[in-house]
PDB file of C-alpha atoms in Angstrom:
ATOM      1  CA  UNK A 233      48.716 -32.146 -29.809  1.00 45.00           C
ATOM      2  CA  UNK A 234      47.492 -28.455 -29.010  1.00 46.00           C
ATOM      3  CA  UNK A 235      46.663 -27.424 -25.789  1.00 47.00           C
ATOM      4  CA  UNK A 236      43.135 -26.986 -24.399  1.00 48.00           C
ATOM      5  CA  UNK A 237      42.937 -23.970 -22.835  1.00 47.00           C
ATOM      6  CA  UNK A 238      40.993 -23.480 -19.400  1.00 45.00           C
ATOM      7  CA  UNK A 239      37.868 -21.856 -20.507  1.00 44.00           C
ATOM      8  CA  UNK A 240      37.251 -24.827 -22.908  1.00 45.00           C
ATOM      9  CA  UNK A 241      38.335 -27.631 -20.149  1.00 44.00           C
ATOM     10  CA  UNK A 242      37.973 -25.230 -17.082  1.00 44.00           C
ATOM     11  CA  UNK A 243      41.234 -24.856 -15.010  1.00 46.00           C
ATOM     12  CA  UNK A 244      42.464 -27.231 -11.919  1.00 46.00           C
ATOM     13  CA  UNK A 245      43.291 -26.665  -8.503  1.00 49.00           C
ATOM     14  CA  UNK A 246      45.267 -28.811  -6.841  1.00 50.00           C
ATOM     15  CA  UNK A 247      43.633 -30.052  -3.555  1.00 50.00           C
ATOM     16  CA  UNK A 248      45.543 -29.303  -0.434  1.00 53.00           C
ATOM     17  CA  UNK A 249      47.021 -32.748   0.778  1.00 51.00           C
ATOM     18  CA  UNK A 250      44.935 -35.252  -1.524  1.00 51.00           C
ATOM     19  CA  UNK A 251      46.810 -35.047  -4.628  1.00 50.00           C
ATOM     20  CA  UNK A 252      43.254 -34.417  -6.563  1.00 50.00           C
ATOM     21  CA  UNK A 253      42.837 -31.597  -8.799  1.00 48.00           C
ATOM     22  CA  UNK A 254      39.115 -29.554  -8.484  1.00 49.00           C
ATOM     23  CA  UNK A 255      37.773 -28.455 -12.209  1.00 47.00           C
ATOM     24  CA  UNK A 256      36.176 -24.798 -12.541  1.00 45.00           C
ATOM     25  CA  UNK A 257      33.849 -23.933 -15.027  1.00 47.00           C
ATOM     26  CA  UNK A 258      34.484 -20.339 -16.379  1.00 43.00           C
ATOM     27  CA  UNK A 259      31.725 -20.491 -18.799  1.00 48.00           C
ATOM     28  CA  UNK A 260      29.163 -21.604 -16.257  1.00 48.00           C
ATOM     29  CA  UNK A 261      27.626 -18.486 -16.032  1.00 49.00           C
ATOM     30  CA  UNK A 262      23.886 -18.803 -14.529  1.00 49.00           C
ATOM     31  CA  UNK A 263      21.553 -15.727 -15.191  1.00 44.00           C
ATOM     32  CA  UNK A 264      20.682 -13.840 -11.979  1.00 43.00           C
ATOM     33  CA  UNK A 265      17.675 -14.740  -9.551  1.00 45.00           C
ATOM     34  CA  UNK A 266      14.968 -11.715 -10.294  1.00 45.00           C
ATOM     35  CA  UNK A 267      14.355  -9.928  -6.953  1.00 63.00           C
ATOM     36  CA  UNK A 268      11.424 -11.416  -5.543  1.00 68.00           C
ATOM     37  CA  UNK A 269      10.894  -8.727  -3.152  1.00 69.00           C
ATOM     38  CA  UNK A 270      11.091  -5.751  -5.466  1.00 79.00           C
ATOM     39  CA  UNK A 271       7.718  -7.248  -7.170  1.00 84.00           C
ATOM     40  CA  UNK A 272       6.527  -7.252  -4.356  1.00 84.00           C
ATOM     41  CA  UNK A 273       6.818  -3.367  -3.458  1.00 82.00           C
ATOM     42  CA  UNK A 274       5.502  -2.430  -6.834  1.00 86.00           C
ATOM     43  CA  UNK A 275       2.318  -4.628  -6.625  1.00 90.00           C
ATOM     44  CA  UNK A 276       1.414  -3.597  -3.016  1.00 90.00           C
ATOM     45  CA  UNK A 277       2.017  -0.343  -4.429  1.00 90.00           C
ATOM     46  CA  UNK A 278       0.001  -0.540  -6.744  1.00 93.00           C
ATOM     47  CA  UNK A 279      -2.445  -2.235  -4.872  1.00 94.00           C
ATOM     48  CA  UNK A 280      -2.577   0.887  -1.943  1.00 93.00           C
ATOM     49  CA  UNK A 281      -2.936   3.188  -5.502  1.00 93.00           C
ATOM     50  CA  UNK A 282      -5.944   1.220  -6.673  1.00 95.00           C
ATOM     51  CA  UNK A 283      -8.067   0.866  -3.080  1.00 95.00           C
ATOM     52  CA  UNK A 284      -7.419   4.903  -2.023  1.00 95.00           C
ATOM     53  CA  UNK A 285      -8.629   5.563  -5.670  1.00 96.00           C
ATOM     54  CA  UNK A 286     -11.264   3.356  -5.529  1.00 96.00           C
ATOM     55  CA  UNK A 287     -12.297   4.296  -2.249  1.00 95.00           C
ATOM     56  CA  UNK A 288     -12.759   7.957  -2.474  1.00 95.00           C
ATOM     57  CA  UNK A 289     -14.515   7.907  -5.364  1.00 95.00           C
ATOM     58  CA  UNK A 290     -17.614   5.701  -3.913  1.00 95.00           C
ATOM     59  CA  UNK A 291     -17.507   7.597  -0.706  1.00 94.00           C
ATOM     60  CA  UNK A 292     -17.669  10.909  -3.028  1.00 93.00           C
ATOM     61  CA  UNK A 293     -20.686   9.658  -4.994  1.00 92.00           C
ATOM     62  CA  UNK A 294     -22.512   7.714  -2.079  1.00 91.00           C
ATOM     63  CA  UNK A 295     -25.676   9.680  -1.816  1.00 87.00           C
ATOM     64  CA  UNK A 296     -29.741   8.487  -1.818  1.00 85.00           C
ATOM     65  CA  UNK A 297     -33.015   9.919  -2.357  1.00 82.00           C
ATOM     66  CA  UNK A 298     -35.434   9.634   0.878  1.00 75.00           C
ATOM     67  CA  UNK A 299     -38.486  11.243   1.809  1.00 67.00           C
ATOM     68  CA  UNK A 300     -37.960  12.750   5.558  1.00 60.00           C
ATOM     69  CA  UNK A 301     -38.044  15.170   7.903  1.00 57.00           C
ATOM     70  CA  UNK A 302     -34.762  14.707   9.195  1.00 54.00           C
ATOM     71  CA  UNK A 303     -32.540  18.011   9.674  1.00 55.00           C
ATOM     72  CA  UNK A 304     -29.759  16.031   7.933  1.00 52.00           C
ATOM     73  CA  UNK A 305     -31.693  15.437   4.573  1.00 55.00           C
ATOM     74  CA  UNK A 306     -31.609  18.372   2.639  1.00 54.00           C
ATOM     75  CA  UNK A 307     -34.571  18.133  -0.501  1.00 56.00           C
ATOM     76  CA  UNK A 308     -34.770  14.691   0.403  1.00 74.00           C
ATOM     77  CA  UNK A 309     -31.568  13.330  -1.060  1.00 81.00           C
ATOM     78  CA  UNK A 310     -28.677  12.879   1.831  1.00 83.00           C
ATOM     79  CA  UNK A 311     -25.362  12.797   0.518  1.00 86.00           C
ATOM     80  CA  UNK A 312     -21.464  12.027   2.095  1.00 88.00           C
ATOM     81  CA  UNK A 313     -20.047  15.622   1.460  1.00 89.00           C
ATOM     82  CA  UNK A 314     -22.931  16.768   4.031  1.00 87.00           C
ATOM     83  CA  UNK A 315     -20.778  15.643   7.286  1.00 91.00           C
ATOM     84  CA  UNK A 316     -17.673  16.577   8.418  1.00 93.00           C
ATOM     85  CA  UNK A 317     -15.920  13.486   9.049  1.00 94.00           C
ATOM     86  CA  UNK A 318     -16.429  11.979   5.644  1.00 95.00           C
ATOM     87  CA  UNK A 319     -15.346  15.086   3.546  1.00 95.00           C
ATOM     88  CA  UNK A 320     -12.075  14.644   5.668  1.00 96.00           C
ATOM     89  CA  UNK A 321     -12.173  10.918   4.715  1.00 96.00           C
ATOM     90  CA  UNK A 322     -12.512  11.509   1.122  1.00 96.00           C
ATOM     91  CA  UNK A 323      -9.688  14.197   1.149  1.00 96.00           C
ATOM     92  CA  UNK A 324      -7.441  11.777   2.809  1.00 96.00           C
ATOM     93  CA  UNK A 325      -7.615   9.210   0.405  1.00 97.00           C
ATOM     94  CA  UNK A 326      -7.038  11.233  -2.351  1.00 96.00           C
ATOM     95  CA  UNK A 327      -3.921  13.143  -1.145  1.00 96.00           C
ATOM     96  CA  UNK A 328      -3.064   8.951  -0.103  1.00 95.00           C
ATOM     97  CA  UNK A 329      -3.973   8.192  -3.922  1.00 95.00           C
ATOM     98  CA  UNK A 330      -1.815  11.009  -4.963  1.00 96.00           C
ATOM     99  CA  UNK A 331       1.212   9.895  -3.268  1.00 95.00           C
ATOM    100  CA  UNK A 332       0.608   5.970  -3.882  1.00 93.00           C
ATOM    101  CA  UNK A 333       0.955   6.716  -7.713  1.00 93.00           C
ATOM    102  CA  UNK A 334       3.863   9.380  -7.336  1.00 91.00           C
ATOM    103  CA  UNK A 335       5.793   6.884  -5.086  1.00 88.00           C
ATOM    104  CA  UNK A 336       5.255   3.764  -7.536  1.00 87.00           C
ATOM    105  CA  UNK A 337       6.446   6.085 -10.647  1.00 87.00           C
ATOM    106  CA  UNK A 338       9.454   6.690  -8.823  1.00 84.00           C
ATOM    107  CA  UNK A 339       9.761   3.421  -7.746  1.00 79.00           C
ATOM    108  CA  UNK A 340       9.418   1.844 -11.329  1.00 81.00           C
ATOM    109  CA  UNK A 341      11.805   5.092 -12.284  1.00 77.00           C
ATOM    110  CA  UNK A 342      14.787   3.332 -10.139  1.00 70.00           C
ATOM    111  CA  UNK A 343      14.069  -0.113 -10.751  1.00 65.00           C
ATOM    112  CA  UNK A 344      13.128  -0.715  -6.764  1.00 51.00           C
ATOM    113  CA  UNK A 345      16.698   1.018  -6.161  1.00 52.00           C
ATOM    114  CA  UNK A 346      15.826   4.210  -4.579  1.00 54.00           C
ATOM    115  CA  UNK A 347      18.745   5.355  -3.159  1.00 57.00           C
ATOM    116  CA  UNK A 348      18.285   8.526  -1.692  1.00 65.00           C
ATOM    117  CA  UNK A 349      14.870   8.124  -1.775  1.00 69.00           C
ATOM    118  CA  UNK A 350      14.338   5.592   0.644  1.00 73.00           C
ATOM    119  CA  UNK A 351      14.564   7.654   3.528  1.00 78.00           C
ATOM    120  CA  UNK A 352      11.714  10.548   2.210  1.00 81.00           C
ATOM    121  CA  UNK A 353       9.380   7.334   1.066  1.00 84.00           C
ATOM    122  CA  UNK A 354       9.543   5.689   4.442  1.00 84.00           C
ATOM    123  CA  UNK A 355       8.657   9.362   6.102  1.00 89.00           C
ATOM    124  CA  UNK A 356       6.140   9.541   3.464  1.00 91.00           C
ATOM    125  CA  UNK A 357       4.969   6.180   4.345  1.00 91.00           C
ATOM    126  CA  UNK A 358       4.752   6.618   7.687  1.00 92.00           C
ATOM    127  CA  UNK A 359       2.447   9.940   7.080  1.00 94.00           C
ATOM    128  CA  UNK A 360      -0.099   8.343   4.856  1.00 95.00           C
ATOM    129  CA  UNK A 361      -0.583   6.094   7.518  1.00 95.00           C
ATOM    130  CA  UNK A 362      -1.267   8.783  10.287  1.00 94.00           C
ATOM    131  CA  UNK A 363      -3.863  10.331   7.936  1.00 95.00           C
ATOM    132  CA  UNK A 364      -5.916   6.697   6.352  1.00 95.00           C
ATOM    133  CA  UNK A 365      -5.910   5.591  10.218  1.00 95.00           C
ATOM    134  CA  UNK A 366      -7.533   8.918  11.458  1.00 96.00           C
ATOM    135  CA  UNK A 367     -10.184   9.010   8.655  1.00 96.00           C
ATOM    136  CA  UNK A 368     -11.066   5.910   8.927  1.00 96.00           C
ATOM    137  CA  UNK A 369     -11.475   6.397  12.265  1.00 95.00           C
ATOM    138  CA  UNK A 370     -13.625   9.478  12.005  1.00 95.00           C
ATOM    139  CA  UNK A 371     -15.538   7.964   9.414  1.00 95.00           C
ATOM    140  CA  UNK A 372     -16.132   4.372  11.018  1.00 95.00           C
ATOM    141  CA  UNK A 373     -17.783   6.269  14.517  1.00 93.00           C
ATOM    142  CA  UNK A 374     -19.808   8.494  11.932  1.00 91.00           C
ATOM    143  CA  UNK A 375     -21.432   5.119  10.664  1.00 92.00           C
ATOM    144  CA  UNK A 376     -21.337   3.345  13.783  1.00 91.00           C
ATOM    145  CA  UNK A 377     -23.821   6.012  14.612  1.00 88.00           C
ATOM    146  CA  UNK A 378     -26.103   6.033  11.157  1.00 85.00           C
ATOM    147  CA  UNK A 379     -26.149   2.872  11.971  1.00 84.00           C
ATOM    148  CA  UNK A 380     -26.873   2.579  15.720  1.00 84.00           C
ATOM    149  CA  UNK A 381     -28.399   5.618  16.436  1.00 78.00           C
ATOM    150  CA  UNK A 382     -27.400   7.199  19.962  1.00 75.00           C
ATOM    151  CA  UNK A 383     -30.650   8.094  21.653  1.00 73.00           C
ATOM    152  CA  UNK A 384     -29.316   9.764  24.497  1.00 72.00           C
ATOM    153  CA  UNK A 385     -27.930  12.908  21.955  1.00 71.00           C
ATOM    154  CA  UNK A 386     -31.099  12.595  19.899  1.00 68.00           C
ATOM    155  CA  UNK A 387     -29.186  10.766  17.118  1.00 73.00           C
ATOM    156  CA  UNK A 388     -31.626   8.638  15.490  1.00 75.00           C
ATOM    157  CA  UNK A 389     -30.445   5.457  12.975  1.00 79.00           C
ATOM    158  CA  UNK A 390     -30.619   6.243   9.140  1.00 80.00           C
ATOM    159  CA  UNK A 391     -29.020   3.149   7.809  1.00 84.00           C
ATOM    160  CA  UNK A 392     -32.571   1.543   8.466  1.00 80.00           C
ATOM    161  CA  UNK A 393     -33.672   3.941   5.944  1.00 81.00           C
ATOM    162  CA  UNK A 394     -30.574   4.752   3.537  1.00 84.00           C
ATOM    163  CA  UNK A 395     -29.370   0.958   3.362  1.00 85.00           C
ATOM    164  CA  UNK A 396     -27.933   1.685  -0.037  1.00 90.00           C
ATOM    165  CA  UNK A 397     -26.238   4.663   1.379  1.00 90.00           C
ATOM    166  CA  UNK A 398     -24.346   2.892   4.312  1.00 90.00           C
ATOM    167  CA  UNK A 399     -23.138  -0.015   2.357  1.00 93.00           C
ATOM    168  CA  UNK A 400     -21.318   2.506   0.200  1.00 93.00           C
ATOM    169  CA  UNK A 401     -19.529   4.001   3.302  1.00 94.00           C
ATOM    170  CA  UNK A 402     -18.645   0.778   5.428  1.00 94.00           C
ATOM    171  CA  UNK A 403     -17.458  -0.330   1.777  1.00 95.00           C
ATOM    172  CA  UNK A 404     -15.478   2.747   1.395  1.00 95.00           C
ATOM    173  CA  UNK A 405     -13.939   2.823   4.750  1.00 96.00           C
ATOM    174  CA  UNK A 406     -13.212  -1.469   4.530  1.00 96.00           C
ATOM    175  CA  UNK A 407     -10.973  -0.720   1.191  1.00 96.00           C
ATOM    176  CA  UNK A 408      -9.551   2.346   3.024  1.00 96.00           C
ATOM    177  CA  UNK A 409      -8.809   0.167   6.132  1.00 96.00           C
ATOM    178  CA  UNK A 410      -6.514  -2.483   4.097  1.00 96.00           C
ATOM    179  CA  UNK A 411      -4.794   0.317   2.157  1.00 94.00           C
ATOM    180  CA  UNK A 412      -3.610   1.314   5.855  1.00 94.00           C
ATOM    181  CA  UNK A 413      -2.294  -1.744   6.327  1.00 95.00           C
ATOM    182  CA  UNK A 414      -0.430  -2.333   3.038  1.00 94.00           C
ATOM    183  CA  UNK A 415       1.319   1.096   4.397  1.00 94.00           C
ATOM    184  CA  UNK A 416       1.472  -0.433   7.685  1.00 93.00           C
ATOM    185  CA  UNK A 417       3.614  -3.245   5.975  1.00 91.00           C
ATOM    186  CA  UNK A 418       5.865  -0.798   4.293  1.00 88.00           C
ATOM    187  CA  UNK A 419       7.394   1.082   7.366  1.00 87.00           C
ATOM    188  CA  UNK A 420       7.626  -2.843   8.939  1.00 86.00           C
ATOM    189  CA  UNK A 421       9.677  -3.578   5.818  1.00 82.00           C
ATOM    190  CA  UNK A 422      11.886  -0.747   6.174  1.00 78.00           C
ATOM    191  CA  UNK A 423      12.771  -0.936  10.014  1.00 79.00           C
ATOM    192  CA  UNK A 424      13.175  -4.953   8.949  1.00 78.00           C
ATOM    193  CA  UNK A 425      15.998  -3.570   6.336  1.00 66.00           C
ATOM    194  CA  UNK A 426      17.811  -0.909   8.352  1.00 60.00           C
ATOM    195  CA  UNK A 427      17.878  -3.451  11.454  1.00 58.00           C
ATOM    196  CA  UNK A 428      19.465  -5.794   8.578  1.00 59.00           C
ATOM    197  CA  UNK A 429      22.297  -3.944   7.571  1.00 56.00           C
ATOM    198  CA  UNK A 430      22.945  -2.539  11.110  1.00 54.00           C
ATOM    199  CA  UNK A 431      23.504  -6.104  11.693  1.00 56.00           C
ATOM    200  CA  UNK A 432      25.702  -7.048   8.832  1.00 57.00           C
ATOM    201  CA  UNK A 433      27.939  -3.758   9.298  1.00 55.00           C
TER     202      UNK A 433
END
């Protein structure tokens, strides 16, 4: 009678005082768990790539024709690149863009292991977050005041007459506003890890 070899039958063990042998099951071999949390960087990713994009291009093009005498207006058609604080906003978001899609490339590159990478992301991370909080800042208190007015300055309310025109910048600024917290999330994430493995070592 030949013998049956351990991979086919799995080898024993005897058990320490019972007399009972434990079977193991060499060719048990379950495929590995795919990492859950590695989707989950390159969708949020993704999903800070598509907002910044998204919202710098209908801050960029938000402009409307109106008939007034208003020093802002020039030849009656008021546009976004005519103040200060939304040129800035518009910049922002682009260089955030730029870096969004860089930073998922590389990310998709590695296959979520980044290695020496980690460390320049979450510094990079932590910048695009100092520059999407400040412009949308200094755009939000831009159209709090199209939108309020502030007599005592002489600022007078335009959204009353650009309606179009405002909903394209509170729009703008809202998609802005969750890209800074998706990068908000990311620098949580990464003080989450490095607290992790200070604890395990």
């Amino acid at each position: 009678m030949e013998a049956q070899t351990g991979t086919e039958m799995g080898a024993t063990q005897p058990d320490n005082g019972s007399g009972t042998t434990r079977g193991y099951n060499f060719d048990d071999q379950r495929p590995p768990k795919p990492n859950q949390g590695i989707l989950v960087h390159y969708i949020l990713r993704f999903v800070a790539f598509l907002l910044t994009f998204i919202s710098a291009v209908v801050l960029g093009a938000a402009k409307e024709t109106v008939v007034s005498s208003n020093s802002t207006i020039e030849n009656g058609i008021i546009k976004s690149t005519q103040f200060a604080a939304y040129v800035y906003f518009i910049i922002a978001n682009v260089v955030v863009f730029i870096y969004s899609l860089v930073s998922l490339m590389l990310s998709i590159a590695n296959r979520g292991v980044l290695g020496r990478f980690t460390v320049p992301l979450s510094i990079g991370d932590l910048i695009m977050i100092v520059l999407l909080y400040s412009c949308n800042g200094a755009a939000a208190a831009v159209s709090i005041l199209s939108d309020n007015g502030q007599l005592s300055t002489g600022w007078n309310s335009i959204c009353t007459v650009l309606s179009k025109f405002c909903a394209s910048i509170k729009a703008s600024i809202v998609l802005s506003m969750f890209a800074g917290v998706i990068y908000l999330l990311f620098v949580v994430f990464a003080l989450v890890g490095n607290q992790r493995q200070l604890q395990i070592r």
